[in-house]
Each structure stands twice: as structure tokens, then as C-alpha cells.
PDB file of C-alpha atoms in Angstrom:
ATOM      1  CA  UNK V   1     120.550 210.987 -79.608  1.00  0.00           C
ATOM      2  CA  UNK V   2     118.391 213.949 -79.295  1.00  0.00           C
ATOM      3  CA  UNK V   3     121.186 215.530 -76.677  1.00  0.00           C
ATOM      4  CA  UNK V   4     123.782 214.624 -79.630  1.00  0.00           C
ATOM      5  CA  UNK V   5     121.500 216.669 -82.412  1.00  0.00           C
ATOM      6  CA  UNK V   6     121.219 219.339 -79.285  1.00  0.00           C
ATOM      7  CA  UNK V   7     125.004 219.733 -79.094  1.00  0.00           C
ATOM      8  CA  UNK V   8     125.285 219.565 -82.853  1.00  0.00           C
ATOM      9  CA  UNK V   9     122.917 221.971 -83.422  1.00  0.00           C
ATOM     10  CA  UNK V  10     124.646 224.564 -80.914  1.00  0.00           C
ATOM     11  CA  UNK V  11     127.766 224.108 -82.716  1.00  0.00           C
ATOM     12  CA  UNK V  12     126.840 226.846 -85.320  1.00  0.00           C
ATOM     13  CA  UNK V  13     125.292 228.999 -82.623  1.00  0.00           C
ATOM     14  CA  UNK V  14     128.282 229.035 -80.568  1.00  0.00           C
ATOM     15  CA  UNK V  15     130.679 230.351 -83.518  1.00  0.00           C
ATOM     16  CA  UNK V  16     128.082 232.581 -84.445  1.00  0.00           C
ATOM     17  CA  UNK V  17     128.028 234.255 -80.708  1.00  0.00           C
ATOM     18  CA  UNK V  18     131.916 234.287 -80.959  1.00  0.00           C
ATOM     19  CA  UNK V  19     132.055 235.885 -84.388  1.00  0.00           C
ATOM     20  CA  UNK V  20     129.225 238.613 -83.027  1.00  0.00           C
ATOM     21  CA  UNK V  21     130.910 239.082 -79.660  1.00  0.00           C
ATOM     22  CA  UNK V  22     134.644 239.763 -81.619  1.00  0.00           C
ATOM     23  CA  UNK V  23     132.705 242.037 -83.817  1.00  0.00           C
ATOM     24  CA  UNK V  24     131.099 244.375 -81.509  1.00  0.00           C
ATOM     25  CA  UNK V  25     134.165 244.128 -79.315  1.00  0.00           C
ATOM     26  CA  UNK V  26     136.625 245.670 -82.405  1.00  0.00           C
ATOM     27  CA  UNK V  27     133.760 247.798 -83.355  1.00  0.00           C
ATOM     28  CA  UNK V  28     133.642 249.396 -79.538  1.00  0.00           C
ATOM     29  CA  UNK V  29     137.350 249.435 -79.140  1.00  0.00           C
ATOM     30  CA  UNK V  30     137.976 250.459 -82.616  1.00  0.00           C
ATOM     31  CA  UNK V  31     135.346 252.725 -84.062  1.00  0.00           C
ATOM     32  CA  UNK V  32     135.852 256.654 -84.176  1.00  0.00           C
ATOM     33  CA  UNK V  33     135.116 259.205 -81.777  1.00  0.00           C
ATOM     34  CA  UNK V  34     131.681 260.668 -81.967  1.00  0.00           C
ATOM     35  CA  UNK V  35     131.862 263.997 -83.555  1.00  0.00           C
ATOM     36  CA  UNK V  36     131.600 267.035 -81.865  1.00  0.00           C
ATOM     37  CA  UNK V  37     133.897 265.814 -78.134  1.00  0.00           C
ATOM     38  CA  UNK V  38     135.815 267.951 -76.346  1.00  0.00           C
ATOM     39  CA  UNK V  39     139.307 267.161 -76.467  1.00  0.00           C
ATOM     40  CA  UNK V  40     141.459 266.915 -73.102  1.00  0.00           C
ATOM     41  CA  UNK V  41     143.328 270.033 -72.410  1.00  0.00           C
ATOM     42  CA  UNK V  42     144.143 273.015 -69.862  1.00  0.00           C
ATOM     43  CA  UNK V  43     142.348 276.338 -70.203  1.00  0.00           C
ATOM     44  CA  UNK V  44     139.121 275.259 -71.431  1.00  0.00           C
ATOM     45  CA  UNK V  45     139.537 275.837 -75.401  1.00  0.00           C
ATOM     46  CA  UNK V  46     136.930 275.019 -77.919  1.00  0.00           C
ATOM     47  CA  UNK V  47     135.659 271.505 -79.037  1.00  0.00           C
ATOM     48  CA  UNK V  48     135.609 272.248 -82.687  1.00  0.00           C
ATOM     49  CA  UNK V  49     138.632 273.097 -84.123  1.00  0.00           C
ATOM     50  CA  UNK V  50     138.294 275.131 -87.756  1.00  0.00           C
ATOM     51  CA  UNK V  51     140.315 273.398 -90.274  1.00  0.00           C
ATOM     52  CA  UNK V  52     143.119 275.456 -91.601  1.00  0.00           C
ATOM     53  CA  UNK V  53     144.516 276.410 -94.835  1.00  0.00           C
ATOM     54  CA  UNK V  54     140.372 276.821 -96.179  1.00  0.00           C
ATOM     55  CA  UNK V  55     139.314 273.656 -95.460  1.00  0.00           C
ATOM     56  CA  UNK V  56     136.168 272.475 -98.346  1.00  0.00           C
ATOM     57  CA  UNK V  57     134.396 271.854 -94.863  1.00  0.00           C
ATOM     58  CA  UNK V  58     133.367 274.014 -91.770  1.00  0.00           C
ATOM     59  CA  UNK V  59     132.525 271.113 -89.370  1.00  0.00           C
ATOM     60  CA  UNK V  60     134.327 269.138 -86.873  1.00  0.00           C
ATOM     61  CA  UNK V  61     137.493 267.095 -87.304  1.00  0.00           C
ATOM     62  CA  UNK V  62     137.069 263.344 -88.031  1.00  0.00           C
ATOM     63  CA  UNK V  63     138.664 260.873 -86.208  1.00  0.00           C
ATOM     64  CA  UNK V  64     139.962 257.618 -87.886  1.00  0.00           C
ATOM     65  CA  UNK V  65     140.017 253.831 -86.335  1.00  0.00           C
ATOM     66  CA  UNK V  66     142.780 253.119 -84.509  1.00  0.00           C
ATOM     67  CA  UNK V  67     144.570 250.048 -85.625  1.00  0.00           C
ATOM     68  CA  UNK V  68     143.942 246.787 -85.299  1.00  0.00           C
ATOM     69  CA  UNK V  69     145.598 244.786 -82.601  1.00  0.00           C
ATOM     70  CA  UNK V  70     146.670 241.420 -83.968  1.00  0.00           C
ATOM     71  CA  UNK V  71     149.521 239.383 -81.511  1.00  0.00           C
ATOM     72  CA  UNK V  72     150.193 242.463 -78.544  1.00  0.00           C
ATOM     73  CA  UNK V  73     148.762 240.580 -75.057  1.00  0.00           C
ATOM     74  CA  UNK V  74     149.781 243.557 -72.994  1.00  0.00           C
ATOM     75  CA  UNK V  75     147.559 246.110 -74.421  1.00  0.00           C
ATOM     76  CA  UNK V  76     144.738 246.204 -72.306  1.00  0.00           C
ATOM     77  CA  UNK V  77     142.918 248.714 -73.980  1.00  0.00           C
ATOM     78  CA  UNK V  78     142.549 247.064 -77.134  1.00  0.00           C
ATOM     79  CA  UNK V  79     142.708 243.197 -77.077  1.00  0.00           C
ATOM     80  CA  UNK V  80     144.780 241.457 -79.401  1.00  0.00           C
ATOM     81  CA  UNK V  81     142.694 239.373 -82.464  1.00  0.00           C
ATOM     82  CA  UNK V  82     145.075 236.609 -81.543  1.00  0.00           C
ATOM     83  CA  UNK V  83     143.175 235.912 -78.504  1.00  0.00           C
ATOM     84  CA  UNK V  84     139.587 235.822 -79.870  1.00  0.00           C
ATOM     85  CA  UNK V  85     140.855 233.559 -82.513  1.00  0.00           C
ATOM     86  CA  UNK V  86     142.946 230.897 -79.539  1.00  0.00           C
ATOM     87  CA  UNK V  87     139.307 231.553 -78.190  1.00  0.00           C
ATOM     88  CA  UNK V  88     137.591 229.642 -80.861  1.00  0.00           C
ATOM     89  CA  UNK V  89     139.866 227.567 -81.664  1.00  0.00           C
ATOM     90  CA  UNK V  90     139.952 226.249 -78.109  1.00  0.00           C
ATOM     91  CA  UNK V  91     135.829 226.213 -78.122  1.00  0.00           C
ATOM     92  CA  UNK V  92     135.794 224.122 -81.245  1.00  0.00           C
ATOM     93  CA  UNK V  93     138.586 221.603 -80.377  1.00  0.00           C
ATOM     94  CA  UNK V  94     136.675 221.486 -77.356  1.00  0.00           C
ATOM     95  CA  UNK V  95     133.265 221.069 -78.916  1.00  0.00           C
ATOM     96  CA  UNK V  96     134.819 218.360 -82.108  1.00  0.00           C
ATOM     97  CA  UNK V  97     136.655 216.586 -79.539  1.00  0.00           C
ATOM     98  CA  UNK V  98     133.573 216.494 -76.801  1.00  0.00           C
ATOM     99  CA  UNK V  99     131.156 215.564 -79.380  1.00  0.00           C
ATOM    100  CA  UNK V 100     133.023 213.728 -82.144  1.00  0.00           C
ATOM    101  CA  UNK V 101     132.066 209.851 -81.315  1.00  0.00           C
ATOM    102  CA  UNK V 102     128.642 210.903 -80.266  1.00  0.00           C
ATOM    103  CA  UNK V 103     127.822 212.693 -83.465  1.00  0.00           C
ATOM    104  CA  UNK V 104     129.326 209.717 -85.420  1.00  0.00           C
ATOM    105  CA  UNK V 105     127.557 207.528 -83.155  1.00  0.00           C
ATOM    106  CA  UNK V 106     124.300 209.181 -83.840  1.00  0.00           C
ATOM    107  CA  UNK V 107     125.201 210.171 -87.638  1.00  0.00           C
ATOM    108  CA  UNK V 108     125.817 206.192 -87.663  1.00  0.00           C
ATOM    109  CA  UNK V 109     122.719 205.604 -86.271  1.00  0.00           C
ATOM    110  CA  UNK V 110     120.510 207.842 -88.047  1.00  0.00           C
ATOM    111  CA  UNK V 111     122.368 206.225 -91.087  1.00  0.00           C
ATOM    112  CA  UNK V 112     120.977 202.661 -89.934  1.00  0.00           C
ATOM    113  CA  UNK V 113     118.033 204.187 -88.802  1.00  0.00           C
ATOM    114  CA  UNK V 114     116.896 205.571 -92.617  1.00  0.00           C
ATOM    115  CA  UNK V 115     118.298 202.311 -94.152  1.00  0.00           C
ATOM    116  CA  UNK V 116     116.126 200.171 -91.986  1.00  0.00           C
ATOM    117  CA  UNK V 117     112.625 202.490 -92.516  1.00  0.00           C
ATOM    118  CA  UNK V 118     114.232 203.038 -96.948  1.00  0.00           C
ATOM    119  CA  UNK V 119     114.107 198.655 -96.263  1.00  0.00           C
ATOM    120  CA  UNK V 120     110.515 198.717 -94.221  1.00  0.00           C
ATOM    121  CA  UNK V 121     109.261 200.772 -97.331  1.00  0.00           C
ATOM    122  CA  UNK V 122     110.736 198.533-100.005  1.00  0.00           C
ATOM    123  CA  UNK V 123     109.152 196.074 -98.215  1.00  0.00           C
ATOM    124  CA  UNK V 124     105.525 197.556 -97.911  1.00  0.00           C
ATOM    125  CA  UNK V 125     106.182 198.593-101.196  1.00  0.00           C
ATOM    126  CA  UNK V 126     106.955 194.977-102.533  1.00  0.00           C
ATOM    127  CA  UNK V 127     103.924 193.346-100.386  1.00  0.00           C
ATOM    128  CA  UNK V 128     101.613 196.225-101.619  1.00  0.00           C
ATOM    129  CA  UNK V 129     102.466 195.408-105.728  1.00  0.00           C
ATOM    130  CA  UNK V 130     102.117 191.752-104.668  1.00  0.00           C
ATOM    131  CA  UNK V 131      98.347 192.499-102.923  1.00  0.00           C
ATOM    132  CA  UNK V 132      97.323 194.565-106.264  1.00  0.00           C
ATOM    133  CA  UNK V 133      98.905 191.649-108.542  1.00  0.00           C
ATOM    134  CA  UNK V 134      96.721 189.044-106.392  1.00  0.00           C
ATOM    135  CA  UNK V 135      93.170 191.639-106.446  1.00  0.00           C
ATOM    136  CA  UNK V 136      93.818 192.221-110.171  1.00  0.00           C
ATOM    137  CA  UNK V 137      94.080 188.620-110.563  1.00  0.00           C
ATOM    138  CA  UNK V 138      90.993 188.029-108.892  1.00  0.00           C
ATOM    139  CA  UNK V 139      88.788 190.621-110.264  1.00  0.00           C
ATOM    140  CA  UNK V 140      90.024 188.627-113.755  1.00  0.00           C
ATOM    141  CA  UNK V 141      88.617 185.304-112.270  1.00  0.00           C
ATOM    142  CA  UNK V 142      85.519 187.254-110.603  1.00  0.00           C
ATOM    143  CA  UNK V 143      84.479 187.575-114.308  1.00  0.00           C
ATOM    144  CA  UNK V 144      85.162 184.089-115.216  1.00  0.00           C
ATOM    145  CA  UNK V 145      83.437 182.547-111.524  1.00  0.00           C
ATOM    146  CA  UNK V 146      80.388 185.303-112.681  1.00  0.00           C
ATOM    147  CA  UNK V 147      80.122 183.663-115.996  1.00  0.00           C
ATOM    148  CA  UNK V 148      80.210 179.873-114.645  1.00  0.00           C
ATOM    149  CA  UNK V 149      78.188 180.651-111.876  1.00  0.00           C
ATOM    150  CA  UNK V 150      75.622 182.067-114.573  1.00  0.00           C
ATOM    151  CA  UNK V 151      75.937 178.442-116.801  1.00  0.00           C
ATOM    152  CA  UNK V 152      75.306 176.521-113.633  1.00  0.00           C
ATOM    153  CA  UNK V 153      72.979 178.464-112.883  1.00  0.00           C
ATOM    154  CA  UNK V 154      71.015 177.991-116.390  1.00  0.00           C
ATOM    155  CA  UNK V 155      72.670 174.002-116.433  1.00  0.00           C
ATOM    156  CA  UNK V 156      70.494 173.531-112.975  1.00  0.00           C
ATOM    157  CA  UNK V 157      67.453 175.411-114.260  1.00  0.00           C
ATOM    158  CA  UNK V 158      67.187 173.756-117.098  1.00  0.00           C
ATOM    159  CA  UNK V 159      67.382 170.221-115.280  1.00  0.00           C
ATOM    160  CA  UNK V 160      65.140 171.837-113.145  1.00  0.00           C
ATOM    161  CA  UNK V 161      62.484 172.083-116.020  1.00  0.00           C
ATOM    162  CA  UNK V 162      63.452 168.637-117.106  1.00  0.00           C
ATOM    163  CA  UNK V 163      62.869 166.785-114.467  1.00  0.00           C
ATOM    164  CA  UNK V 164      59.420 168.831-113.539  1.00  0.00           C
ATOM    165  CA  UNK V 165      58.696 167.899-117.366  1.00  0.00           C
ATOM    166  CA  UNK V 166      59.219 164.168-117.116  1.00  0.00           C
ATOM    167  CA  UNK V 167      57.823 163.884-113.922  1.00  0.00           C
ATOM    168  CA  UNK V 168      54.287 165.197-115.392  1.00  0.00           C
ATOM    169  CA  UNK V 169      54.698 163.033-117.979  1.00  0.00           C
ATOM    170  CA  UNK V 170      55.392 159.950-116.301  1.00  0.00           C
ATOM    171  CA  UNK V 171      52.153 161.068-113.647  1.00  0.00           C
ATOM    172  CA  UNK V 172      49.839 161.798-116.186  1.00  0.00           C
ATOM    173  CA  UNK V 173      51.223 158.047-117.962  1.00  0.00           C
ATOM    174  CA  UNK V 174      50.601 156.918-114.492  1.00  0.00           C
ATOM    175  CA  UNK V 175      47.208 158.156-113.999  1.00  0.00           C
ATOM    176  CA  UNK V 176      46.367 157.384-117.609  1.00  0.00           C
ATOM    177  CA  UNK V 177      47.583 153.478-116.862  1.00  0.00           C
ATOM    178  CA  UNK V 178      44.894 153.870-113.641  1.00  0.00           C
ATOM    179  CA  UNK V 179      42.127 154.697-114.986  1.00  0.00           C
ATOM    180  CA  UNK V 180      42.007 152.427-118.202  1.00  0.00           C
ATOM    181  CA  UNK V 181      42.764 149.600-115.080  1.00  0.00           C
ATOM    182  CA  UNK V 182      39.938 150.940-113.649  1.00  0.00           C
ATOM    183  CA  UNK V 183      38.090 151.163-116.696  1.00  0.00           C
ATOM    184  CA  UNK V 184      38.940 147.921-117.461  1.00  0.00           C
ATOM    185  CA  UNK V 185      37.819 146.225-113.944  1.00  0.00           C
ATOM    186  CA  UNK V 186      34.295 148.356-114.422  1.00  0.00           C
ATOM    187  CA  UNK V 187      33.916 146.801-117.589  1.00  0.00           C
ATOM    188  CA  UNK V 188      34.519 143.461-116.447  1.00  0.00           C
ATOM    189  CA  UNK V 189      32.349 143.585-113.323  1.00  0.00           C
ATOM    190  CA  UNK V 190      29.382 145.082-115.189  1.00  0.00           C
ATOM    191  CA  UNK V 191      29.731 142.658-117.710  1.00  0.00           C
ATOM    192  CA  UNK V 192      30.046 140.332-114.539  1.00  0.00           C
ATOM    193  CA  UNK V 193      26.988 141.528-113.185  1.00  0.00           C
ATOM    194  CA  UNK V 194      25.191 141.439-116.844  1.00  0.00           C
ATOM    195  CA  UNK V 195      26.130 138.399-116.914  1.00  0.00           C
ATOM    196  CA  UNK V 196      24.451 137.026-113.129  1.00  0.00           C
ATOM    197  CA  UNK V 197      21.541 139.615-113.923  1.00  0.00           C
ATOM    198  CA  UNK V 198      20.764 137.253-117.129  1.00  0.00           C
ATOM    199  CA  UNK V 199      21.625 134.046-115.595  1.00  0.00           C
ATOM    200  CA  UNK V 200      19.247 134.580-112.783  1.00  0.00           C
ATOM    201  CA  UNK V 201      17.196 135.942-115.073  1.00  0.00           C
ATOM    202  CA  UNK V 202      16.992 132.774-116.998  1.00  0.00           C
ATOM    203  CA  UNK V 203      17.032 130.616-113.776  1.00  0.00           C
ATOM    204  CA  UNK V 204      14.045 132.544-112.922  1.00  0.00           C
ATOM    205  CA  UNK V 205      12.239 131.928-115.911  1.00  0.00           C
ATOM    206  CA  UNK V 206      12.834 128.088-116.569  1.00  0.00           C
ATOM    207  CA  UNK V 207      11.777 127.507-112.915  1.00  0.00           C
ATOM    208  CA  UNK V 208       8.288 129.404-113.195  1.00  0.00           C
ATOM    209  CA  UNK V 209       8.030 127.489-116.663  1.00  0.00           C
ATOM    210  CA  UNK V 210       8.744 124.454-115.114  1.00  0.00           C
ATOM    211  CA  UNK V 211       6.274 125.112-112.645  1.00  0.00           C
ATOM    212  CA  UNK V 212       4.085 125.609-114.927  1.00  0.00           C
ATOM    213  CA  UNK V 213       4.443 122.906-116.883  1.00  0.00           C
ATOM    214  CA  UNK V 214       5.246 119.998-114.147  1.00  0.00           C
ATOM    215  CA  UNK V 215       1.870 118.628-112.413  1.00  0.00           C
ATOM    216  CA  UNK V 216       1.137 116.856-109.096  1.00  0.00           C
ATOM    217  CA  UNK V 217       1.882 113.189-110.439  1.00  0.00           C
ATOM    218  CA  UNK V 218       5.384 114.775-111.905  1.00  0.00           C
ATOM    219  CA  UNK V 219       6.234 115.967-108.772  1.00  0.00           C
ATOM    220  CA  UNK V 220       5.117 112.484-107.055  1.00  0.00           C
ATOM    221  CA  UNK V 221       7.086 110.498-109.773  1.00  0.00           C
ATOM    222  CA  UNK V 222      10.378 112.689-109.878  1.00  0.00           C
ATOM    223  CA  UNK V 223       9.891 112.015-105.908  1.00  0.00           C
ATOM    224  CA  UNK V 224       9.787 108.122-106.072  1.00  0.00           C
ATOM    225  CA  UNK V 225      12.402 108.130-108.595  1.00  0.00           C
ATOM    226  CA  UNK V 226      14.439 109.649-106.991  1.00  0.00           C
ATOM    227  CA  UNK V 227      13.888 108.277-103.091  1.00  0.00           C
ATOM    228  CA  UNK V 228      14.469 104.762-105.518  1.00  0.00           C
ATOM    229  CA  UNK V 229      17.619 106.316-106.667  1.00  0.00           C
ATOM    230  CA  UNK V 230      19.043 106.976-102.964  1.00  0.00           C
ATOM    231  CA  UNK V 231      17.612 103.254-101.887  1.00  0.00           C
ATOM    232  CA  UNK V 232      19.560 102.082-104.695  1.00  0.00           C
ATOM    233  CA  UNK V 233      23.027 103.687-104.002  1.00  0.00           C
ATOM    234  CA  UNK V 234      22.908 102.522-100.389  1.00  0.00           C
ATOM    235  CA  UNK V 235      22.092  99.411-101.109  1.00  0.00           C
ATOM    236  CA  UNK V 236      25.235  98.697-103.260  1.00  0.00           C
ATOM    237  CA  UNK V 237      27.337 101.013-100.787  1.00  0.00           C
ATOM    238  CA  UNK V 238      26.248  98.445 -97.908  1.00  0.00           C
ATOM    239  CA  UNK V 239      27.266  94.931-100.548  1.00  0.00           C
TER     240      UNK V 239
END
């Protein structure tokens, strides 16, 4: 491809060279004489010739171009125009037909070529609107995910506190049910204990009292009474 653009790109350099090289060759064939040459001639006479007749001007003669040479092949002095122009002609059928299908081909190509990268930027372009669609959407829904993440957020403190809340409560119910349990059992075993304290107390007393008031022959007759007693009940076990 880049030897097709290479060959196209000549193109306009070519028929610019031919143009230049026709010009300077009419210019060179055709221009005037430079002033102040010594014309061809026996005896050695005088370059400058003095216009007759009182001239308006005292220098040398001026020479006009010669004419132009348009179809005659046998002048060799002067080329004919015909030539230069069979000369490009001939270059650019030679260069259109050398580099016709190539340039098309690459034209062609080129062609597909911006199509496909115009298609690859629709396409970026498409995806791209699509991606901004989708982060717009979600910087909408980062608001609303903020905001319920903020309710949960309260929702799970506050059932937090709750729960801390009723579990103090239900400890100190707890601890309040344990001690009037305990207060309860303390009362019962001191009034337990009050209770043993004045019965032994009492024991204590009716025994020294009966001491006291029991004698010798009491004790002897409470004795015989009841040794009679026991004789008694084994004698009607044995019958």
C-alpha cells in the first residue's frame, strides 16, 4: 500500500518535472538574444547598430522570440511542442495504466480501512455511553445503598440497646429473685436455729428442774416401775 501512495504521490511530481523541463527548454530555445552580441559578418563591423531615421532610443537593437515550433520533427534546433506533449501523454498512460488497479486497490482499501476504524469508534462510542449510563445509575443507587445502609445501621443499634436493656433488666430481676431466696432461706434457718436454741433451752431447764425436784426414792421407784414394765412386756411376748 505504502509503494501504491509512493507511486501516487509521484504522479504530480512527475508532470510537474515535465511541465518545468518544457518550460526552460522553450525558454532556452526561444528567448532573445542578450543585448549587446556581435552579429556574424566579414570585416569586423560594430556590434551596436544606431537605429535610423532618429530612433527615440540610442541603445542596441532588440531581438524578438523566434516562433514557436508546434508539429515540425525535423527541426533540430528548436523541438516541436508536439513532442513534449506525446511525452506526457505517453508518461501518464503509462503511469494510469501501471498504477490504476493498485491505486483502486488501495483507494478500496483505505475505503474499508476508515469504515472499519468510523465502525470501531461507533462502537467504543456506543460501549462508552452504555458504561456512563451504568456509573450514573449506580452513583443514583450509591445514595439509596448510603441511606439503607445508614437505617440498618440505626435498626441494629437500636436492637443493640434493646437487647443490652432487657438483658439488665432480666439480671438485675434475676439477682433480685436470689437474694430474697436467700433472704428467705436465712430467715428460715435462723428462725430454725431460734427455734433449737429455745427448745434446748427448755430441755435444759425442765431437766435441771426435774433434778431438782425428783429425790433418791423417785429415782428408785421410776426404776422398779419401769424394770416391772419390761418384765411385764416379755412376759406376755413369751405366752
Amino acid at each position: 500500500m505504502n509503494h501504491v501512495f509512493a507511486r501516487f504521490t509521484l504522479f504530480p511530481a512527475v508532470v510537474a518535472g515535465a511541465l518545468a523541463l518544457a518550460g526552460a527548454a522553450w525558454a532556452q530555445e526561444h528567448g532573445a538574444a542578450p543585448h549587446g552580441a556581435a552579429p556574424h559578418g566579414a570585416g569586423g563591423e560594430h556590434a551596436i547598430q544606431p537605429h535610423h531615421g532618429g530612433g527615440e532610443h540610442g541603445g542596441p537593437a532588440a531581438h524578438g522570440p523566434k516562433p514557436i515550433n508546434w508539429t515540425d520533427f525535423s527541426n533540430k534546433e528548436t523541438p516541436p511542442y508536439l513532442a513534449l506533449l506525446i511525452n506526457f501523454g505517453v508518461l501518464a498512460f503509462g503511469y494510469y495504466a501501471l498504477g490504476k488497479k493498485p491505486i483502486a486497490a488501495a483507494l478500496k482499501q483505505r475505503k474499508e480501512d476508515i469504515g472499519k476504524e468510523i465502525e470501531d469508534a461507533r462502537r467504543l462510542l456506543e460501549d462508552a455511553q452504555e458504561r456512563s449510563k451504568k456509573h450514573t445509575k449506580d452513583l443514583k443507587n450509591v445514595a439509596a445503598d448510603v441511606k439503607t445502609a445508614r437505617e440498618a445501621l440505626i435498626e441494629a443499634g437500636e436492637g443493640e440497646r434493646d437487647r443490652l436493656i432487657r438483658e439488665a433488666e432480666e439480671k438485675a430481676a434475676r439477682v433480685g429473685r436470689d437474694a430474697g431466696f436467700l433472704v428467705e432461706q436465712e430467715a428460715k434457718q435462723l428462725h430454725l436455729d431460734l427455734t433449737r436454741e429455745a427448745v434446748d433451752d427448755g430441755v435444759a431447764r425442765a431437766e435441771a428442774l426435774l433434778r431438782a425436784a425428783v429425790t433418791q426414792a423417785d429415782h428408785e421407784r421410776l426404776a422398779e416401775e419401769f424394770l416391772a414394765e419390761l418384765s411385764s412386756k416379755s412376759v406376755g411376748g413369751a405366752s
